[in-house]
Coordinates of C-alpha atoms in Angstrom, one line a residue:
M516 CA 24.3 10.6 -24.8
R517 CA 21.9 12.9 -27.0
M518 CA 22.7 10.9 -30.2
L519 CA 21.9 8.0 -28.4
R520 CA 18.4 9.0 -27.4
Y521 CA 17.9 10.3 -30.7
L522 CA 18.7 6.9 -32.2
Q523 CA 16.5 5.2 -29.7
R524 CA 13.6 7.4 -30.9
M525 CA 14.1 6.5 -34.5
L526 CA 14.4 3.0 -33.9
L527 CA 11.2 3.1 -31.7
A528 CA 9.6 5.3 -34.5
A529 CA 10.5 2.8 -37.1
L530 CA 9.2 -0.2 -35.2
A531 CA 6.0 1.5 -34.5
G532 CA 5.5 2.1 -38.0
A533 CA 6.5 -1.7 -39.2
L534 CA 4.0 -2.8 -36.4
L535 CA 1.3 -0.6 -37.7
L536 CA 1.6 -0.6 -41.5
P537 CA 0.2 -4.2 -41.9
A538 CA -2.9 -2.9 -39.7
A539 CA -3.3 -0.1 -42.0
V540 CA -3.2 -1.9 -45.2
A541 CA -5.5 -4.6 -43.9
A542 CA -8.2 -2.1 -43.0
E543 CA -8.1 -1.1 -46.7
L544 CA -8.7 -4.5 -48.0
G545 CA -12.2 -6.6 -48.2
A546 CA -12.9 -10.3 -49.1
I547 CA -15.3 -12.4 -51.3
V548 CA -16.0 -15.9 -49.8
G549 CA -18.6 -18.6 -50.7
L550 CA -19.5 -22.3 -51.7
V551 CA -19.0 -23.7 -55.1
T552 CA -21.8 -26.3 -55.5
N553 CA -23.7 -28.3 -57.9
P554 CA -27.7 -27.9 -58.4
G555 CA -28.2 -30.5 -55.4
G556 CA -26.3 -28.7 -53.3
Q557 CA -23.3 -30.9 -53.1
P558 CA -19.9 -29.1 -52.9
V559 CA -17.7 -28.8 -56.3
V560 CA -14.0 -29.8 -55.4
H561 CA -11.1 -28.3 -57.0
A562 CA -13.0 -25.9 -59.2
T563 CA -10.8 -23.1 -60.6
V564 CA -12.1 -19.8 -58.9
T565 CA -10.9 -16.4 -60.6
A566 CA -11.6 -13.1 -59.4
V567 CA -11.0 -10.0 -61.8
R568 CA -11.4 -6.3 -60.9
T569 CA -13.9 -5.0 -63.5
D570 CA -11.6 -2.0 -63.9
G571 CA -8.8 -4.8 -64.9
S572 CA -6.4 -3.4 -62.2
G573 CA -6.2 -6.8 -60.4
I574 CA -6.9 -10.3 -60.7
R575 CA -6.9 -13.1 -58.3
A576 CA -7.3 -17.1 -58.6
T577 CA -7.7 -20.0 -56.0
V578 CA -9.2 -23.6 -56.1
S579 CA -12.2 -24.7 -54.0
G580 CA -11.5 -27.1 -51.1
N581 CA -12.8 -30.4 -50.3
D582 CA -16.0 -28.7 -48.6
G583 CA -16.4 -26.5 -51.9
V584 CA -15.3 -23.3 -49.7
Y585 CA -13.4 -20.8 -51.9
S586 CA -12.2 -17.2 -50.5
F587 CA -10.3 -14.2 -51.3
A588 CA -9.1 -12.3 -48.4
D589 CA -7.0 -9.6 -50.0
L590 CA -9.2 -7.6 -52.5
P591 CA -8.9 -3.8 -52.6
A592 CA -12.1 -2.3 -52.4
G593 CA -14.3 -1.9 -55.8
A594 CA -16.4 -4.1 -58.1
W595 CA -15.1 -7.4 -58.8
S596 CA -16.4 -10.7 -61.3
V597 CA -15.9 -13.9 -60.2
T598 CA -15.8 -17.0 -62.3
A599 CA -15.3 -20.9 -61.5
E600 CA -14.7 -23.5 -64.1
V601 CA -14.0 -27.0 -63.9
A602 CA -12.8 -29.6 -66.6
G603 CA -15.6 -31.0 -68.7
G604 CA -18.5 -28.4 -67.4
P605 CA -19.6 -25.0 -68.2
T606 CA -18.3 -21.6 -66.6
V607 CA -20.0 -19.7 -64.2
T608 CA -19.7 -16.1 -63.7
A609 CA -20.9 -13.7 -61.1
T610 CA -20.6 -10.0 -62.2
A611 CA -20.0 -6.5 -60.4
L612 CA -19.6 -8.2 -57.1
A613 CA -19.1 -5.0 -54.5
V614 CA -16.2 -5.5 -52.1
S615 CA -15.9 -3.1 -49.1
A616 CA -12.8 -2.2 -47.1
G617 CA -12.7 -4.3 -43.9
K618 CA -15.8 -6.4 -44.8
A619 CA -16.5 -10.0 -46.4
T620 CA -18.8 -10.3 -49.2
R621 CA -20.5 -13.8 -49.9
H622 CA -21.4 -15.2 -53.0
D623 CA -21.9 -18.9 -53.8
L624 CA -21.8 -20.3 -57.2
V625 CA -23.8 -23.2 -58.5
M626 CA -22.3 -25.2 -61.5
N627 CA -24.3 -27.6 -63.5
V628 CA -21.8 -30.4 -63.0
A629 CA -21.7 -33.7 -61.0
A630 CA -19.8 -33.3 -57.4
A631 CA -16.4 -34.8 -57.6
P632 CA -16.1 -37.6 -55.0
V633 CA -13.5 -37.1 -51.9
G634 CA -11.5 -40.1 -51.1
P635 CA -11.4 -43.5 -52.3
A636 CA -14.1 -44.4 -54.7
L637 CA -17.0 -46.7 -53.9
A638 CA -17.4 -50.1 -55.6
A639 CA -20.2 -50.5 -57.9
A640 CA -23.3 -52.1 -56.5
P641 CA -24.2 -55.3 -57.6
A642 CA -27.2 -55.5 -60.3
G643 CA -30.5 -55.6 -58.5
A644 CA -29.0 -54.6 -55.3
P645 CA -30.8 -51.7 -53.3
A646 CA -29.4 -48.3 -53.8
P647 CA -27.2 -47.0 -50.8
A648 CA -29.0 -44.8 -48.5
T649 CA -27.9 -41.4 -48.9
A650 CA -26.7 -39.2 -46.2
P651 CA -28.5 -36.0 -45.7
A652 CA -26.8 -33.0 -47.0
A653 CA -25.1 -30.9 -44.3
A654 CA -26.0 -27.5 -43.7
P655 CA -24.2 -24.9 -45.5
P656 CA -21.8 -23.0 -43.5
T657 CA -22.6 -19.5 -42.4
L658 CA -20.9 -16.5 -43.5
A659 CA -19.3 -16.0 -39.8
Q660 CA -17.9 -19.5 -40.3
L661 CA -16.5 -19.1 -43.5
V662 CA -14.9 -15.8 -42.4
A663 CA -13.4 -17.7 -39.3
R664 CA -11.9 -20.4 -41.5
E665 CA -10.3 -17.8 -43.9
V666 CA -9.0 -15.9 -41.0
A667 CA -7.3 -19.0 -39.5
K668 CA -5.6 -19.5 -42.8
V669 CA -3.9 -16.0 -42.6
V670 CA -3.9 -14.8 -38.9
P671 CA -1.2 -16.5 -36.8
E672 CA -2.8 -18.9 -34.1
A673 CA -1.7 -16.4 -31.2
L674 CA -3.9 -13.5 -32.5
Q675 CA -6.8 -15.5 -33.1
A676 CA -9.8 -15.1 -30.7
P677 CA -9.8 -17.7 -27.8
E678 CA -12.2 -20.7 -28.1
P679 CA -15.5 -19.9 -26.8
A680 CA -16.4 -21.4 -23.4
P681 CA -18.6 -24.4 -23.4
A682 CA -22.4 -24.1 -22.5
V683 CA -21.8 -25.8 -19.3
D684 CA -18.5 -25.2 -17.9
T685 CA -17.6 -27.4 -15.1
Q686 CA -13.6 -26.8 -15.4
T687 CA -12.8 -23.2 -15.2
P688 CA -12.6 -21.9 -11.5
F689 CA -15.3 -19.8 -10.3
A690 CA -17.5 -20.3 -13.6
V691 CA -20.6 -20.3 -11.3
G692 CA -22.4 -17.8 -12.9
D693 CA -22.3 -13.8 -13.2
L694 CA -20.1 -12.6 -10.3
G695 CA -20.0 -9.1 -11.5
W696 CA -22.2 -7.7 -8.7
A697 CA -19.2 -8.4 -6.1
N698 CA -17.6 -5.5 -4.2
G699 CA -14.0 -5.4 -5.6
A700 CA -14.5 -7.6 -8.6
G701 CA -15.4 -5.4 -11.4
R702 CA -18.7 -6.0 -13.4
A703 CA -17.3 -6.8 -16.8
T704 CA -17.6 -10.6 -17.8
T705 CA -16.0 -10.6 -21.1
P706 CA -13.2 -8.4 -22.5
V707 CA -13.7 -5.9 -25.4
F708 CA -10.8 -7.6 -27.3
D709 CA -9.1 -10.7 -26.5
T710 CA -6.5 -13.1 -28.3
K711 CA -5.2 -16.5 -27.4
F712 CA -1.8 -14.8 -26.7
F713 CA -2.9 -11.4 -25.0
T714 CA -5.8 -9.8 -23.3
P715 CA -5.4 -6.0 -23.2
E716 CA -6.4 -3.9 -20.1
I717 CA -6.6 -0.2 -20.1
R718 CA -8.3 1.9 -16.9
F719 CA -8.8 5.7 -16.4
D720 CA -9.7 7.3 -13.4
V721 CA -10.8 10.9 -12.9
N722 CA -12.2 12.9 -10.1
Y723 CA -13.2 16.1 -8.7
L724 CA -13.1 16.3 -4.7
Q725 CA -14.2 19.0 -2.4
D726 CA -13.1 18.7 1.3
F727 CA -15.6 21.0 3.2
N728 CA -12.7 21.7 6.0
H729 CA -11.3 23.9 2.9
P730 CA -7.9 23.5 3.5
V731 CA -5.6 26.5 2.0
D732 CA -2.9 24.0 0.6
H733 CA -5.8 22.0 -1.3
T734 CA -4.5 18.8 0.7
I735 CA -6.5 16.0 1.8
V736 CA -5.1 13.6 4.7
G737 CA -5.6 10.1 5.8
S738 CA -6.7 8.5 2.6
T739 CA -5.1 6.3 -0.2
E740 CA -7.9 7.0 -2.6
E741 CA -8.7 11.0 -2.1
F742 CA -5.8 13.4 -2.3
R743 CA -6.7 16.9 -3.3
S744 CA -9.5 19.1 -2.6
G745 CA -11.1 21.6 -5.0
E746 CA -9.4 20.5 -8.2
F747 CA -9.9 18.0 -11.1
Q748 CA -7.3 15.4 -11.0
I749 CA -6.4 12.2 -12.8
E750 CA -6.0 9.5 -10.0
Q751 CA -4.9 6.6 -12.3
V752 CA -4.1 6.0 -16.0
S753 CA -3.1 2.3 -16.7
F754 CA -2.2 0.3 -19.8
G755 CA -1.2 -3.5 -19.9
G756 CA -2.8 -6.6 -19.8
N757 CA -2.7 -10.6 -19.5
F758 CA 0.1 -12.7 -21.6
H759 CA -1.0 -16.3 -22.0
W760 CA 0.9 -18.9 -24.2
N761 CA 1.6 -22.6 -23.8
G762 CA 1.3 -22.5 -20.0
V763 CA 3.4 -19.4 -19.6
Q764 CA 1.7 -16.3 -18.3
A765 CA 2.5 -12.8 -17.4
R766 CA 0.5 -9.8 -16.2
F767 CA 1.6 -6.1 -16.6
L768 CA -0.2 -2.8 -15.8
S769 CA 1.6 0.3 -15.7
M770 CA 0.6 3.1 -13.1
M771 CA 0.5 6.9 -13.8
G772 CA -1.5 9.5 -12.4
L773 CA -1.6 10.4 -8.5
Y774 CA -1.4 6.7 -7.6
A775 CA 2.1 6.7 -9.0
V776 CA 3.4 9.1 -6.2
T777 CA 0.7 8.6 -3.3
T778 CA 1.0 4.7 -3.1
P779 CA 5.0 4.7 -2.8
R780 CA 5.1 7.2 0.0
N781 CA 3.2 4.8 2.3
D782 CA 5.9 2.3 1.8
A783 CA 8.5 2.7 5.0
S784 CA 10.7 -0.3 3.4
L785 CA 12.3 2.5 1.0
G786 CA 14.3 3.5 4.0
V787 CA 16.1 0.2 4.3
G788 CA 19.5 0.3 2.3
E789 CA 20.3 1.9 -1.1
W790 CA 18.7 2.1 -4.6
D791 CA 15.9 4.2 -5.3
L792 CA 13.2 1.3 -5.2
Q793 CA 10.4 4.1 -5.5
G794 CA 11.9 5.4 -8.5
A795 CA 12.2 2.0 -10.0
Y796 CA 8.6 0.9 -9.1
K797 CA 6.3 3.9 -8.9
Y798 CA 5.0 3.6 -12.3
L799 CA 4.1 -0.3 -12.0
S800 CA 0.8 -1.5 -10.4
E801 CA 1.3 -4.9 -11.4
A802 CA 4.2 -6.9 -12.9
N803 CA 4.5 -10.6 -12.6
A804 CA 5.0 -13.7 -14.3
G805 CA 4.9 -17.5 -13.8
Y806 CA 3.5 -20.8 -15.0
H807 CA 0.1 -22.5 -15.4
W808 CA -0.5 -26.3 -14.9
D809 CA -3.5 -28.2 -15.7
V810 CA -3.9 -29.7 -12.1
N811 CA -7.2 -30.2 -10.7
H812 CA -8.9 -27.0 -11.8
G813 CA -5.7 -25.1 -12.2
L814 CA -2.3 -24.4 -10.5
N815 CA -0.4 -21.1 -10.9
V816 CA 3.0 -19.9 -9.6
D817 CA 3.5 -16.4 -10.1
A818 CA 6.5 -14.1 -9.1
G819 CA 6.5 -10.2 -8.8
I820 CA 4.1 -7.5 -7.9
F821 CA 0.7 -8.5 -7.4
L822 CA -2.4 -7.1 -5.8
S823 CA -3.4 -8.5 -2.3
Y824 CA -7.3 -7.8 -1.9
I825 CA -6.6 -7.5 2.2
G826 CA -9.9 -5.3 3.0
L827 CA -12.2 -6.8 0.2
F828 CA -11.9 -3.7 -2.0
S829 CA -10.0 -3.4 -5.3
Y830 CA -7.0 -1.3 -5.7
Y831 CA -8.7 0.0 -8.9
N832 CA -11.7 2.1 -8.1
F833 CA -13.7 1.2 -10.9
D834 CA -14.1 -2.7 -9.3
N835 CA -15.6 -0.9 -6.0
W836 CA -18.8 0.0 -4.7
T837 CA -17.6 3.2 -3.4
Y838 CA -14.8 5.2 -4.2
Q839 CA -13.5 5.8 -0.7
P840 CA -13.4 2.6 1.3
S841 CA -13.1 2.6 5.0
F842 CA -10.2 1.9 7.0
V843 CA -9.8 -1.9 6.9
S844 CA -9.6 -1.5 3.4
S845 CA -7.9 2.1 2.7
N846 CA -5.3 1.4 5.3
T847 CA -4.3 -2.2 4.6
P848 CA -1.8 -3.6 1.7
W849 CA -2.9 -2.9 -2.0
F850 CA 0.1 -4.7 -3.3
F851 CA 2.7 -7.3 -2.5
N852 CA 6.0 -8.1 -3.9
G853 CA 7.1 -11.7 -3.9
L854 CA 5.8 -15.2 -4.6
R855 CA 2.5 -16.6 -4.8
L856 CA 1.1 -20.2 -5.6
Q857 CA -2.9 -20.2 -6.6
W858 CA -4.2 -23.8 -6.4
F859 CA -7.6 -24.6 -7.3
P860 CA -8.8 -27.8 -5.8
T861 CA -12.3 -27.4 -7.2
Q862 CA -14.1 -25.2 -9.2
T863 CA -15.5 -23.0 -6.4
L864 CA -12.4 -23.0 -4.1
K865 CA -8.8 -21.2 -4.2
I866 CA -5.9 -21.7 -1.8
E867 CA -3.4 -19.0 -2.5
P868 CA -0.3 -18.8 0.0
W869 CA 2.3 -15.8 -0.4
L870 CA 5.9 -15.4 0.4
I871 CA 6.4 -11.8 0.1
N872 CA 8.8 -8.9 1.4
G873 CA 6.4 -7.4 3.7
W874 CA 3.4 -5.9 4.2
Q875 CA 2.7 -3.4 1.0
S876 CA 6.6 -3.3 0.8
Y877 CA 8.6 -2.9 -2.3
A878 CA 11.8 -4.0 0.0
K879 CA 12.0 -6.2 3.3
F880 CA 12.4 -4.4 6.5
N881 CA 14.4 -6.5 8.6
R882 CA 15.6 -10.1 9.0
Y883 CA 12.1 -12.1 8.3
P884 CA 9.9 -11.9 5.1
G885 CA 6.1 -11.9 5.3
V886 CA 4.2 -15.0 4.8
G887 CA 0.5 -15.2 4.5
G888 CA -2.5 -16.3 2.1
Q889 CA -6.0 -16.3 1.0
I890 CA -8.5 -18.8 0.8
L891 CA -11.5 -17.9 -1.7
W892 CA -14.7 -19.7 -1.7
I893 CA -17.6 -18.8 -4.3
P894 CA -20.0 -21.8 -4.2
N895 CA -22.4 -20.0 -6.4
D896 CA -23.3 -16.7 -7.8
R897 CA -25.0 -15.2 -4.7
F898 CA -22.2 -15.9 -2.2
R899 CA -18.4 -15.1 -1.5
L900 CA -16.2 -16.1 1.6
V901 CA -12.6 -14.8 1.5
L902 CA -10.2 -15.1 4.6
N903 CA -6.6 -13.6 4.5
S904 CA -4.0 -14.1 6.8
Y905 CA -0.5 -12.7 7.3
S906 CA 2.3 -13.2 10.0
V907 CA 6.2 -13.5 10.3
G908 CA 7.2 -10.3 8.8
Q909 CA 9.1 -7.6 10.7
D910 CA 7.4 -4.4 8.8
N911 CA 8.9 -1.8 11.1
L912 CA 12.1 0.4 10.5
A913 CA 14.7 -0.6 13.0
S914 CA 15.9 3.1 13.0
G915 CA 12.8 4.0 15.2
S916 CA 13.9 1.8 18.2
G917 CA 14.5 3.4 21.6
F918 CA 12.4 4.6 24.4
P919 CA 8.8 5.5 22.9
A920 CA 7.7 8.9 23.0
N921 CA 4.3 8.1 24.7
G922 CA 5.3 9.7 28.2
G923 CA 4.4 6.4 29.7
N924 CA 0.8 6.9 29.1
P925 CA -1.0 4.4 26.5
N926 CA -4.1 7.0 26.2
A927 CA -1.8 10.0 25.2
A928 CA -1.9 11.5 22.1
S929 CA 1.9 12.6 22.2
G930 CA 4.4 12.9 24.8
L931 CA 8.2 12.8 25.9
P932 CA 10.4 9.7 25.6
N933 CA 9.7 7.4 28.9
P934 CA 12.9 6.6 30.3
R935 CA 11.3 4.3 32.8
G936 CA 9.2 2.5 30.3
T937 CA 10.3 -0.4 28.1
P938 CA 12.5 0.3 25.3
V939 CA 11.5 -1.0 21.8
N940 CA 13.7 -2.9 19.2
Y941 CA 11.8 -2.6 15.9
A942 CA 14.1 -4.9 14.4
N943 CA 12.5 -7.6 16.5
V944 CA 8.9 -6.7 16.2
T945 CA 6.7 -9.2 14.3
R946 CA 3.2 -8.2 12.8
V947 CA 0.3 -10.7 12.6
H948 CA -3.1 -9.9 10.8
E949 CA -6.3 -11.6 9.8
D950 CA -8.6 -10.2 7.3
D951 CA -12.0 -11.7 6.4
S952 CA -15.1 -11.0 4.4
I953 CA -18.3 -12.1 3.2
E954 CA -20.3 -10.9 0.3
W955 CA -23.9 -12.1 -0.1
K956 CA -26.4 -11.2 -3.1
Y957 CA -29.8 -11.5 -1.2
Y958 CA -32.0 -10.4 -4.0
D959 CA -32.0 -10.8 -7.7
A960 CA -35.0 -9.7 -9.9
R961 CA -34.3 -12.5 -12.5
D962 CA -34.5 -15.0 -9.4
A963 CA -37.6 -13.5 -8.2
A964 CA -39.3 -13.6 -12.0
G965 CA -39.1 -9.9 -11.8
S966 CA -38.6 -7.5 -14.8
G967 CA -35.7 -5.5 -13.2
A968 CA -37.1 -2.3 -14.1
G969 CA -37.5 -1.3 -10.5
I970 CA -35.1 -2.9 -8.0
S971 CA -32.8 -5.3 -9.8
K972 CA -30.2 -6.5 -7.5
M973 CA -29.3 -6.2 -3.7
A974 CA -26.4 -7.4 -1.9
T975 CA -24.2 -6.7 1.2
S976 CA -20.8 -7.1 2.2
F977 CA -19.0 -7.5 5.4
T978 CA -15.5 -7.3 6.4
W979 CA -13.6 -7.5 9.7
D980 CA -10.1 -7.2 10.6
V981 CA -7.7 -7.9 13.8
G982 CA -4.0 -7.9 14.1
C983 CA -1.2 -6.7 16.5
E984 CA 2.4 -6.7 16.8
Y985 CA 4.5 -8.4 19.3
G986 CA 8.2 -8.9 20.4
G987 CA 11.0 -6.4 20.7
G988 CA 9.3 -4.7 23.7
V989 CA 5.8 -4.1 22.3
H990 CA 2.5 -6.3 23.2
C991 CA -0.5 -7.1 21.7
S992 CA -2.8 -6.7 24.6
H993 CA -1.4 -4.8 27.4
G994 CA 1.1 -2.4 28.6
P995 CA 2.2 1.2 27.6
N996 CA 3.6 -0.3 24.8
K997 CA 0.3 -1.9 23.4
E998 CA 0.3 -2.4 19.6
S999 CA -3.1 -3.8 18.1
F1000 CA -5.5 -3.4 15.3
F1001 CA -9.4 -4.0 15.1
G1002 CA -11.8 -2.7 12.7
L1003 CA -15.2 -3.4 10.8
M1004 CA -16.8 -2.2 7.7
L1005 CA -20.2 -2.9 6.3
Y1006 CA -21.9 -1.7 3.0
D1007 CA -25.2 -2.4 1.3
R1008 CA -25.9 -1.9 -2.6
T1009 CA -28.8 -1.6 -4.6
W1010 CA -28.9 -1.8 -8.0
F1011 CA -32.0 -0.2 -10.4
D1012 CA -33.2 -0.4 -13.8
H1013 CA -31.6 -3.5 -15.2
D1014 CA -28.3 -2.3 -13.3
L1015 CA -28.3 1.1 -14.9
Y1016 CA -27.8 2.8 -11.6
A1017 CA -26.6 1.8 -8.1
I1018 CA -26.8 3.1 -4.8
T1019 CA -24.4 2.0 -2.0
I1020 CA -24.3 3.2 1.8
G1021 CA -21.9 1.8 4.4
G1022 CA -18.9 2.6 6.5
G1023 CA -16.8 1.3 9.5
F1024 CA -14.3 1.8 12.1
M1025 CA -10.7 1.1 13.3
N1026 CA -9.0 1.2 17.0
N1027 CA -5.4 1.1 16.2
P1028 CA -3.4 1.7 19.6
G1029 CA 0.2 2.1 18.6
R1030 CA -1.1 3.6 15.0
Y1031 CA 1.0 1.3 13.0
L1032 CA -1.6 1.0 10.4
A1033 CA -2.3 5.0 10.4
L1034 CA -1.4 6.8 7.5
V1035 CA 1.4 9.3 7.9
P1036 CA -0.2 12.7 7.2
P1037 CA 2.0 14.5 4.6
I1038 CA 2.7 17.2 7.0
N1039 CA 5.7 19.0 5.5
G1040 CA 6.2 16.6 2.8
A1041 CA 6.2 13.6 5.6
T1042 CA 6.0 10.1 4.2
A1043 CA 6.1 6.8 6.0
V1044 CA 9.9 6.7 5.7
S1045 CA 10.5 10.1 7.4
G1046 CA 7.4 10.4 9.8
T1047 CA 6.7 13.7 11.2
P1048 CA 6.7 15.0 14.7
Y1049 CA 3.3 16.6 14.5
F1050 CA 1.5 13.1 14.5
S1051 CA 3.7 10.5 16.2
E1052 CA 3.1 6.7 15.9
N1053 CA 4.7 5.3 19.2
P1054 CA 3.5 2.2 20.7
G1055 CA 0.5 2.7 23.0
Q1056 CA -0.8 6.0 21.5
K1057 CA -4.7 5.9 21.1
L1058 CA -6.3 6.2 17.5
Y1059 CA -9.8 5.3 17.0
Q1060 CA -11.8 6.6 13.7
W1061 CA -14.9 5.7 11.9
D1062 CA -16.5 7.0 8.6
M1063 CA -19.5 6.6 6.5
Q1064 CA -20.0 6.7 2.9
L1065 CA -23.2 7.4 0.4
N1066 CA -22.2 6.5 -3.3
F1067 CA -24.4 6.8 -6.4
Q1068 CA -23.3 5.3 -9.5
Y1069 CA -24.7 5.5 -13.2
M1070 CA -23.3 2.6 -15.6
P1071 CA -24.7 3.2 -19.1
R1072 CA -22.2 0.7 -20.5
T1073 CA -20.1 -2.3 -19.1
W1074 CA -16.8 -0.2 -19.5
I1075 CA -17.6 3.3 -17.7
T1076 CA -19.0 4.5 -14.4
W1077 CA -20.3 7.9 -13.5
W1078 CA -20.3 8.5 -9.8
T1079 CA -20.9 10.8 -6.9
E1080 CA -20.3 10.3 -3.4
A1081 CA -20.4 11.9 0.3
T1082 CA -18.0 10.8 2.8
F1083 CA -17.8 11.9 6.8
R1084 CA -14.9 10.8 8.8
H1085 CA -14.1 11.2 12.3
S1086 CA -10.8 10.8 14.7
D1087 CA -10.6 10.8 18.4
V1088 CA -7.4 12.9 17.9
P1089 CA -6.6 15.7 15.6
Y1090 CA -5.9 14.1 12.0
W1091 CA -7.6 15.7 9.0
S1092 CA -6.6 18.8 7.4
G1093 CA -8.2 22.0 8.6
P1094 CA -8.5 25.2 6.8
G1095 CA -4.9 26.2 7.4
G1096 CA -3.8 23.0 5.7
V1097 CA -0.4 21.0 6.4
T1098 CA 1.9 22.9 4.4
P1099 CA 4.4 25.1 6.1
P1100 CA 3.8 29.0 5.4
T1101 CA 6.8 29.3 3.0
G1102 CA 6.2 25.5 1.6
N1103 CA 8.0 22.4 2.6
T1104 CA 11.3 22.6 4.2
G1105 CA 13.0 19.6 3.0
A1106 CA 13.3 18.2 6.4
P1107 CA 9.9 16.7 7.5
A1108 CA 11.1 14.7 10.4
S1109 CA 11.8 18.1 12.0
L1110 CA 9.5 21.0 13.5
V1111 CA 9.4 23.9 11.4
C1112 CA 9.4 27.6 12.5
N1113 CA 6.6 30.2 11.5
N1114 CA 9.1 31.9 9.5
G1115 CA 9.4 28.8 7.2
S1116 CA 12.9 27.6 8.2
A1117 CA 13.4 24.1 10.0
A1118 CA 13.9 24.1 13.7
G1119 CA 17.4 24.3 15.0
A1120 CA 18.8 23.9 18.5
D1121 CA 16.8 27.2 20.0
V1122 CA 13.5 25.2 18.8
C1123 CA 12.0 28.5 16.9
A1124 CA 12.8 30.7 19.5
N1125 CA 14.4 33.3 17.4
E1126 CA 12.2 32.4 14.2
G1127 CA 8.9 33.6 15.4
G1128 CA 8.0 30.4 17.5
V1129 CA 6.7 26.7 16.3
W1130 CA 4.4 26.5 13.3
F1131 CA 1.7 23.7 13.6
P1132 CA -0.4 22.2 10.9
D1133 CA -4.1 22.7 11.0
L1134 CA -5.4 19.2 12.0
R1135 CA -9.1 18.7 12.7
T1136 CA -11.0 15.8 14.3
R1137 CA -14.1 15.7 11.5
E1138 CA -13.9 15.8 7.8
F1139 CA -16.6 15.8 5.3
V1140 CA -15.8 15.5 1.6
W1141 CA -18.1 15.4 -1.3
G1142 CA -16.6 14.1 -4.8
A1143 CA -17.7 13.0 -8.4
G1144 CA -15.9 11.3 -11.4
V1145 CA -15.4 8.9 -14.3
L1146 CA -14.1 5.7 -14.4
V1147 CA -13.5 3.5 -17.5
K1148 CA -12.0 0.0 -18.0
F1149 CA -11.5 -1.7 -21.2

């Protein structure tokens, strides 16, 4: 095994060297390009052009084309002389042309000869006939055009830059103006580097957060964006991009940093069956492939892991107006695993149905998969409407079935099993959810004939979510086993000084009887699979939470954001980490579904009577977090 790993590493090193060597060599070479013309500016065709390095160490030869263009694309840096000759004409020489590595030098050559005809010769005009009109000479190509022609000769088409978009684009979906202002969209309009085959993407997210409850174990609870207090942490490092060639398309983006462990722990489907799906997928943020058809304004079919955008905000913080979004975004899916179809019947409308394993799940929970879809309408660069729907999925672990421990009281924070109540069979519980958002840019200094030096833009976003679970003994609207969700969030953003700075204020709330969309606190290492006895999620158990954010961003370049933010969150039941934290006295016991004794052991049959009593995490109803960090996207 050790020898196999050694051979694999040697092979990878050799492959990397083979890929990097041409680029390294190319970086040391320069070029000479130009036109061979006569004194009248007409091209001289098939002139022999020779380049000789002045120290005698190199010689190249080529022939001018039908447009008079000649080029040498592989010249070592230094001084070169260039000579042009044609049968029956004088030789023309240019001496000491400087060639620099990685650059093209232009030098045109003028020869005192007649321009050679291209194509069939014209018949002589009859005597006395008027001379035919001479077409005006075309403008000579620019240096950029000459270089582009030569690059096209030596660089494979797949590695060439894509064709530029037309000045007026009536075909590309959502090409209705600059949409970089929108929440969740990201402000970059063109990639830093692009080819016809591959568009790379690189993301970094580093933060420093301070929870003013000062938890002793530095653990922040109840967020999918903020995890550790009083520390610098790397939240995201991602590499990948989009592959596209002859209709075949694929997208891959890796995931490293805190996201690689904090996102999978919220997926309870990992408790179904065998194989380590968390280990298989934890380093994948997106991985899907499919095909594109030129139907209407586009038709895509993709399968794999893709982002959901339920809750408006992007999974990637660089794209968002705030770092910590409110609950209807933070507690709803960031990704799906399944099949999607994207149909663009018009330039301003997308219809996208999904067939997926479940609600942010790598696997399927029970009998039925999830079915949903998105409708996105962007009629212009000032307004967006997005509608997300989900249904059919049975997104609970069947192992939780039985009499719910709500004590028969729908307002109970916790309780004992209620044998007189209605038992629950979670294998038959179905989830439905609707998530809709509008975004409106209501001021733009460019439209108002302003300078943009003060306020440059103003925009707002509003999101509302409603959903419930039904069947198997639970109900959407009544009884002790009620399971429902209702939430709102509203944000307003103002940009200043030509979009160099921005301030966002907003927040929201959620009401979630049954707590099925609450994030399980990581008490004693608890996950969505294990649950925790210290914060139960039984039908009917109340949970109402609200929050507010104030965010400031500094954006000196398109690809970087420096930010600072203050967030206040409130819960009607103890939920956020207090000073005592959520980690047992001697560390996690390895049994997160069990109570913990004060001596650090898992509770046994005596319920800690002989171990100093039951330990309890320090949970509070309020939390204030200040944070700052840097976000980068290429």
